[in-house]
JSON list of C-alpha atoms in Angstrom, two decimals:
[
{"chain": "A", "resi": 1, "resn": "MET", "atom": "CA", "xyz": [101.06, 91.56, 92.52]},
{"chain": "A", "resi": 2, "resn": "ARG", "atom": "CA", "xyz": [102.24, 88.85, 94.89]},
{"chain": "A", "resi": 3, "resn": "GLY", "atom": "CA", "xyz": [105.54, 88.48, 93.02]},
{"chain": "A", "resi": 4, "resn": "GLU", "atom": "CA", "xyz": [106.22, 92.22, 93.23]},
{"chain": "A", "resi": 5, "resn": "LEU", "atom": "CA", "xyz": [105.53, 92.19, 96.97]},
{"chain": "A", "resi": 6, "resn": "GLU", "atom": "CA", "xyz": [107.95, 89.30, 97.49]},
{"chain": "A", "resi": 7, "resn": "VAL", "atom": "CA", "xyz": [110.66, 91.15, 95.56]},
{"chain": "A", "resi": 8, "resn": "ALA", "atom": "CA", "xyz": [110.07, 94.32, 97.60]},
{"chain": "A", "resi": 9, "resn": "ARG", "atom": "CA", "xyz": [110.37, 92.34, 100.86]},
{"chain": "A", "resi": 10, "resn": "GLN", "atom": "CA", "xyz": [113.55, 90.65, 99.69]},
{"chain": "A", "resi": 11, "resn": "GLU", "atom": "CA", "xyz": [115.08, 93.98, 98.61]},
{"chain": "A", "resi": 12, "resn": "ALA", "atom": "CA", "xyz": [114.25, 95.54, 101.98]},
{"chain": "A", "resi": 13, "resn": "GLN", "atom": "CA", "xyz": [115.83, 92.60, 103.81]},
{"chain": "A", "resi": 14, "resn": "GLN", "atom": "CA", "xyz": [118.96, 92.84, 101.64]},
{"chain": "A", "resi": 15, "resn": "ALA", "atom": "CA", "xyz": [119.22, 96.59, 102.26]},
{"chain": "A", "resi": 16, "resn": "LEU", "atom": "CA", "xyz": [118.89, 96.10, 106.02]},
{"chain": "A", "resi": 17, "resn": "ALA", "atom": "CA", "xyz": [121.43, 93.28, 105.99]},
{"chain": "A", "resi": 18, "resn": "LEU", "atom": "CA", "xyz": [123.97, 95.35, 104.05]},
{"chain": "A", "resi": 19, "resn": "GLY", "atom": "CA", "xyz": [123.31, 98.50, 106.08]},
{"chain": "A", "resi": 20, "resn": "ASN", "atom": "CA", "xyz": [123.91, 96.66, 109.34]},
{"chain": "A", "resi": 21, "resn": "SER", "atom": "CA", "xyz": [126.72, 94.42, 108.14]},
{"chain": "A", "resi": 22, "resn": "GLU", "atom": "CA", "xyz": [130.08, 95.02, 109.80]},
{"chain": "A", "resi": 23, "resn": "LEU", "atom": "CA", "xyz": [131.74, 93.68, 106.65]},
{"chain": "A", "resi": 24, "resn": "ALA", "atom": "CA", "xyz": [129.81, 96.04, 104.36]},
{"chain": "A", "resi": 25, "resn": "LEU", "atom": "CA", "xyz": [130.56, 99.03, 106.59]},
{"chain": "A", "resi": 26, "resn": "LYS", "atom": "CA", "xyz": [134.28, 98.17, 106.72]},
{"chain": "A", "resi": 27, "resn": "GLN", "atom": "CA", "xyz": [134.50, 97.63, 102.97]},
{"chain": "A", "resi": 28, "resn": "ALA", "atom": "CA", "xyz": [132.58, 100.87, 102.33]},
{"chain": "A", "resi": 29, "resn": "GLY", "atom": "CA", "xyz": [135.20, 102.74, 104.37]},
{"chain": "A", "resi": 30, "resn": "ILE", "atom": "CA", "xyz": [138.08, 101.13, 102.50]},
{"chain": "A", "resi": 31, "resn": "LEU", "atom": "CA", "xyz": [136.51, 101.74, 99.09]},
{"chain": "A", "resi": 32, "resn": "ALA", "atom": "CA", "xyz": [135.55, 105.32, 99.99]},
{"chain": "A", "resi": 33, "resn": "GLY", "atom": "CA", "xyz": [139.16, 106.11, 100.88]},
{"chain": "A", "resi": 34, "resn": "ARG", "atom": "CA", "xyz": [140.37, 104.64, 97.60]},
{"chain": "A", "resi": 35, "resn": "LEU", "atom": "CA", "xyz": [137.76, 106.53, 95.57]},
{"chain": "A", "resi": 36, "resn": "LEU", "atom": "CA", "xyz": [138.62, 109.85, 97.23]},
{"chain": "A", "resi": 37, "resn": "GLN", "atom": "CA", "xyz": [142.32, 109.30, 96.62]},
{"chain": "A", "resi": 38, "resn": "GLU", "atom": "CA", "xyz": [141.92, 108.27, 92.98]},
{"chain": "A", "resi": 39, "resn": "ALA", "atom": "CA", "xyz": [139.27, 110.84, 92.00]},
{"chain": "A", "resi": 40, "resn": "GLY", "atom": "CA", "xyz": [140.78, 113.81, 93.83]},
{"chain": "A", "resi": 41, "resn": "PRO", "atom": "CA", "xyz": [138.77, 116.70, 95.27]},
{"chain": "A", "resi": 42, "resn": "ASP", "atom": "CA", "xyz": [136.21, 117.04, 92.43]},
{"chain": "A", "resi": 43, "resn": "PRO", "atom": "CA", "xyz": [132.80, 115.63, 93.55]},
{"chain": "A", "resi": 44, "resn": "SER", "atom": "CA", "xyz": [131.82, 115.01, 89.91]},
{"chain": "A", "resi": 45, "resn": "LYS", "atom": "CA", "xyz": [134.84, 112.77, 89.38]},
{"chain": "A", "resi": 46, "resn": "GLN", "atom": "CA", "xyz": [134.24, 111.06, 92.74]},
{"chain": "A", "resi": 47, "resn": "VAL", "atom": "CA", "xyz": [130.64, 110.23, 91.83]},
{"chain": "A", "resi": 48, "resn": "ASP", "atom": "CA", "xyz": [131.58, 109.03, 88.35]},
{"chain": "A", "resi": 49, "resn": "LEU", "atom": "CA", "xyz": [134.32, 106.78, 89.71]},
{"chain": "A", "resi": 50, "resn": "ALA", "atom": "CA", "xyz": [132.04, 105.40, 92.44]},
{"chain": "A", "resi": 51, "resn": "PHE", "atom": "CA", "xyz": [129.35, 104.47, 89.92]},
{"chain": "A", "resi": 52, "resn": "ARG", "atom": "CA", "xyz": [131.82, 102.93, 87.48]},
{"chain": "A", "resi": 53, "resn": "THR", "atom": "CA", "xyz": [133.54, 100.96, 90.25]},
{"chain": "A", "resi": 54, "resn": "ILE", "atom": "CA", "xyz": [130.42, 99.69, 92.03]},
{"chain": "A", "resi": 55, "resn": "LEU", "atom": "CA", "xyz": [127.73, 99.57, 89.34]},
{"chain": "A", "resi": 56, "resn": "ALA", "atom": "CA", "xyz": [129.95, 99.23, 86.24]},
{"chain": "A", "resi": 57, "resn": "ARG", "atom": "CA", "xyz": [128.21, 102.18, 84.58]},
{"chain": "A", "resi": 58, "resn": "ARG", "atom": "CA", "xyz": [128.29, 105.95, 84.56]},
{"chain": "A", "resi": 59, "resn": "PRO", "atom": "CA", "xyz": [125.69, 107.86, 86.58]},
{"chain": "A", "resi": 60, "resn": "THR", "atom": "CA", "xyz": [122.75, 109.44, 84.79]},
{"chain": "A", "resi": 61, "resn": "ALA", "atom": "CA", "xyz": [122.63, 113.23, 84.77]},
{"chain": "A", "resi": 62, "resn": "ALA", "atom": "CA", "xyz": [120.06, 113.19, 87.59]},
{"chain": "A", "resi": 63, "resn": "GLU", "atom": "CA", "xyz": [122.11, 110.73, 89.66]},
{"chain": "A", "resi": 64, "resn": "LEU", "atom": "CA", "xyz": [125.24, 112.82, 89.14]},
{"chain": "A", "resi": 65, "resn": "ARG", "atom": "CA", "xyz": [123.49, 116.04, 90.28]},
{"chain": "A", "resi": 66, "resn": "GLU", "atom": "CA", "xyz": [121.98, 114.37, 93.34]},
{"chain": "A", "resi": 67, "resn": "CYS", "atom": "CA", "xyz": [125.21, 112.72, 94.43]},
{"chain": "A", "resi": 68, "resn": "GLU", "atom": "CA", "xyz": [127.33, 115.83, 93.76]},
{"chain": "A", "resi": 69, "resn": "GLY", "atom": "CA", "xyz": [124.97, 117.80, 95.97]},
{"chain": "A", "resi": 70, "resn": "PHE", "atom": "CA", "xyz": [125.30, 115.21, 98.71]},
{"chain": "A", "resi": 71, "resn": "LEU", "atom": "CA", "xyz": [129.11, 115.05, 98.55]},
{"chain": "A", "resi": 72, "resn": "GLY", "atom": "CA", "xyz": [129.55, 118.79, 98.12]},
{"chain": "A", "resi": 73, "resn": "GLY", "atom": "CA", "xyz": [127.50, 119.75, 101.16]},
{"chain": "A", "resi": 74, "resn": "PRO", "atom": "CA", "xyz": [128.67, 122.09, 103.91]},
{"chain": "A", "resi": 75, "resn": "GLN", "atom": "CA", "xyz": [132.27, 121.48, 104.97]},
{"chain": "A", "resi": 76, "resn": "PRO", "atom": "CA", "xyz": [133.80, 122.28, 108.37]},
{"chain": "A", "resi": 77, "resn": "ALA", "atom": "CA", "xyz": [136.44, 125.02, 108.52]},
{"chain": "A", "resi": 78, "resn": "SER", "atom": "CA", "xyz": [139.30, 122.85, 109.77]},
{"chain": "A", "resi": 79, "resn": "ALA", "atom": "CA", "xyz": [141.08, 120.73, 107.17]},
{"chain": "A", "resi": 80, "resn": "ASP", "atom": "CA", "xyz": [141.09, 117.64, 109.40]},
{"chain": "A", "resi": 81, "resn": "ALA", "atom": "CA", "xyz": [137.36, 117.87, 110.11]},
{"chain": "A", "resi": 82, "resn": "ALA", "atom": "CA", "xyz": [136.64, 118.52, 106.42]},
{"chain": "A", "resi": 83, "resn": "ALA", "atom": "CA", "xyz": [138.61, 115.39, 105.41]},
{"chain": "A", "resi": 84, "resn": "LYS", "atom": "CA", "xyz": [136.65, 113.29, 107.92]},
{"chain": "A", "resi": 85, "resn": "THR", "atom": "CA", "xyz": [133.36, 114.75, 106.65]},
{"chain": "A", "resi": 86, "resn": "ARG", "atom": "CA", "xyz": [134.29, 113.94, 103.02]},
{"chain": "A", "resi": 87, "resn": "GLN", "atom": "CA", "xyz": [135.26, 110.38, 104.04]},
{"chain": "A", "resi": 88, "resn": "ARG", "atom": "CA", "xyz": [131.97, 109.82, 105.89]},
{"chain": "A", "resi": 89, "resn": "ALA", "atom": "CA", "xyz": [129.95, 111.26, 103.00]},
{"chain": "A", "resi": 90, "resn": "MET", "atom": "CA", "xyz": [131.72, 109.00, 100.50]},
{"chain": "A", "resi": 91, "resn": "GLU", "atom": "CA", "xyz": [131.23, 105.98, 102.78]},
{"chain": "A", "resi": 92, "resn": "SER", "atom": "CA", "xyz": [127.51, 106.76, 102.85]},
{"chain": "A", "resi": 93, "resn": "LEU", "atom": "CA", "xyz": [127.38, 107.06, 99.06]},
{"chain": "A", "resi": 94, "resn": "VAL", "atom": "CA", "xyz": [129.20, 103.74, 98.70]},
{"chain": "A", "resi": 95, "resn": "LEU", "atom": "CA", "xyz": [126.65, 102.07, 101.00]},
{"chain": "A", "resi": 96, "resn": "VAL", "atom": "CA", "xyz": [123.79, 103.56, 98.98]},
{"chain": "A", "resi": 97, "resn": "LEU", "atom": "CA", "xyz": [125.33, 102.19, 95.78]},
{"chain": "A", "resi": 98, "resn": "PHE", "atom": "CA", "xyz": [125.83, 98.80, 97.45]},
{"chain": "A", "resi": 99, "resn": "ASN", "atom": "CA", "xyz": [122.05, 98.81, 97.96]},
{"chain": "A", "resi": 100, "resn": "HIS", "atom": "CA", "xyz": [121.24, 100.01, 94.42]},
{"chain": "A", "resi": 101, "resn": "ASN", "atom": "CA", "xyz": [119.08, 97.72, 92.28]},
{"chain": "A", "resi": 102, "resn": "ASP", "atom": "CA", "xyz": [121.88, 97.56, 89.70]},
{"chain": "A", "resi": 103, "resn": "PHE", "atom": "CA", "xyz": [124.20, 96.10, 92.36]},
{"chain": "A", "resi": 104, "resn": "LEU", "atom": "CA", "xyz": [121.81, 93.75, 94.15]},
{"chain": "A", "resi": 105, "resn": "ALA", "atom": "CA", "xyz": [120.68, 90.67, 92.27]},
{"chain": "A", "resi": 106, "resn": "VAL", "atom": "CA", "xyz": [117.20, 89.61, 93.30]},
{"chain": "A", "resi": 107, "resn": "ARG", "atom": "CA", "xyz": [116.34, 86.18, 92.01]}
]
């Protein structure tokens, strides 16, 4: 039990460090832009490319559904606002994947 608690504490500290890291936020923005450009407008392709790029694996069916729903949420009417919303959503997904257990190595 003690070992599991230590791992949970370490994972929480890593998630907070990445979530508040200026470097992680900047890199998430850069990667999000690249992913959107390469994958095009299809949320399914965006999610698949994000998982393959960050976690070196394809998303499970459940992960794909959840992430597609997040990326395909309500969009503003103006094209400029919609592009900014898509960029912010992808940046958030990238940060989530940066904090995924498959990405973080806890030793």
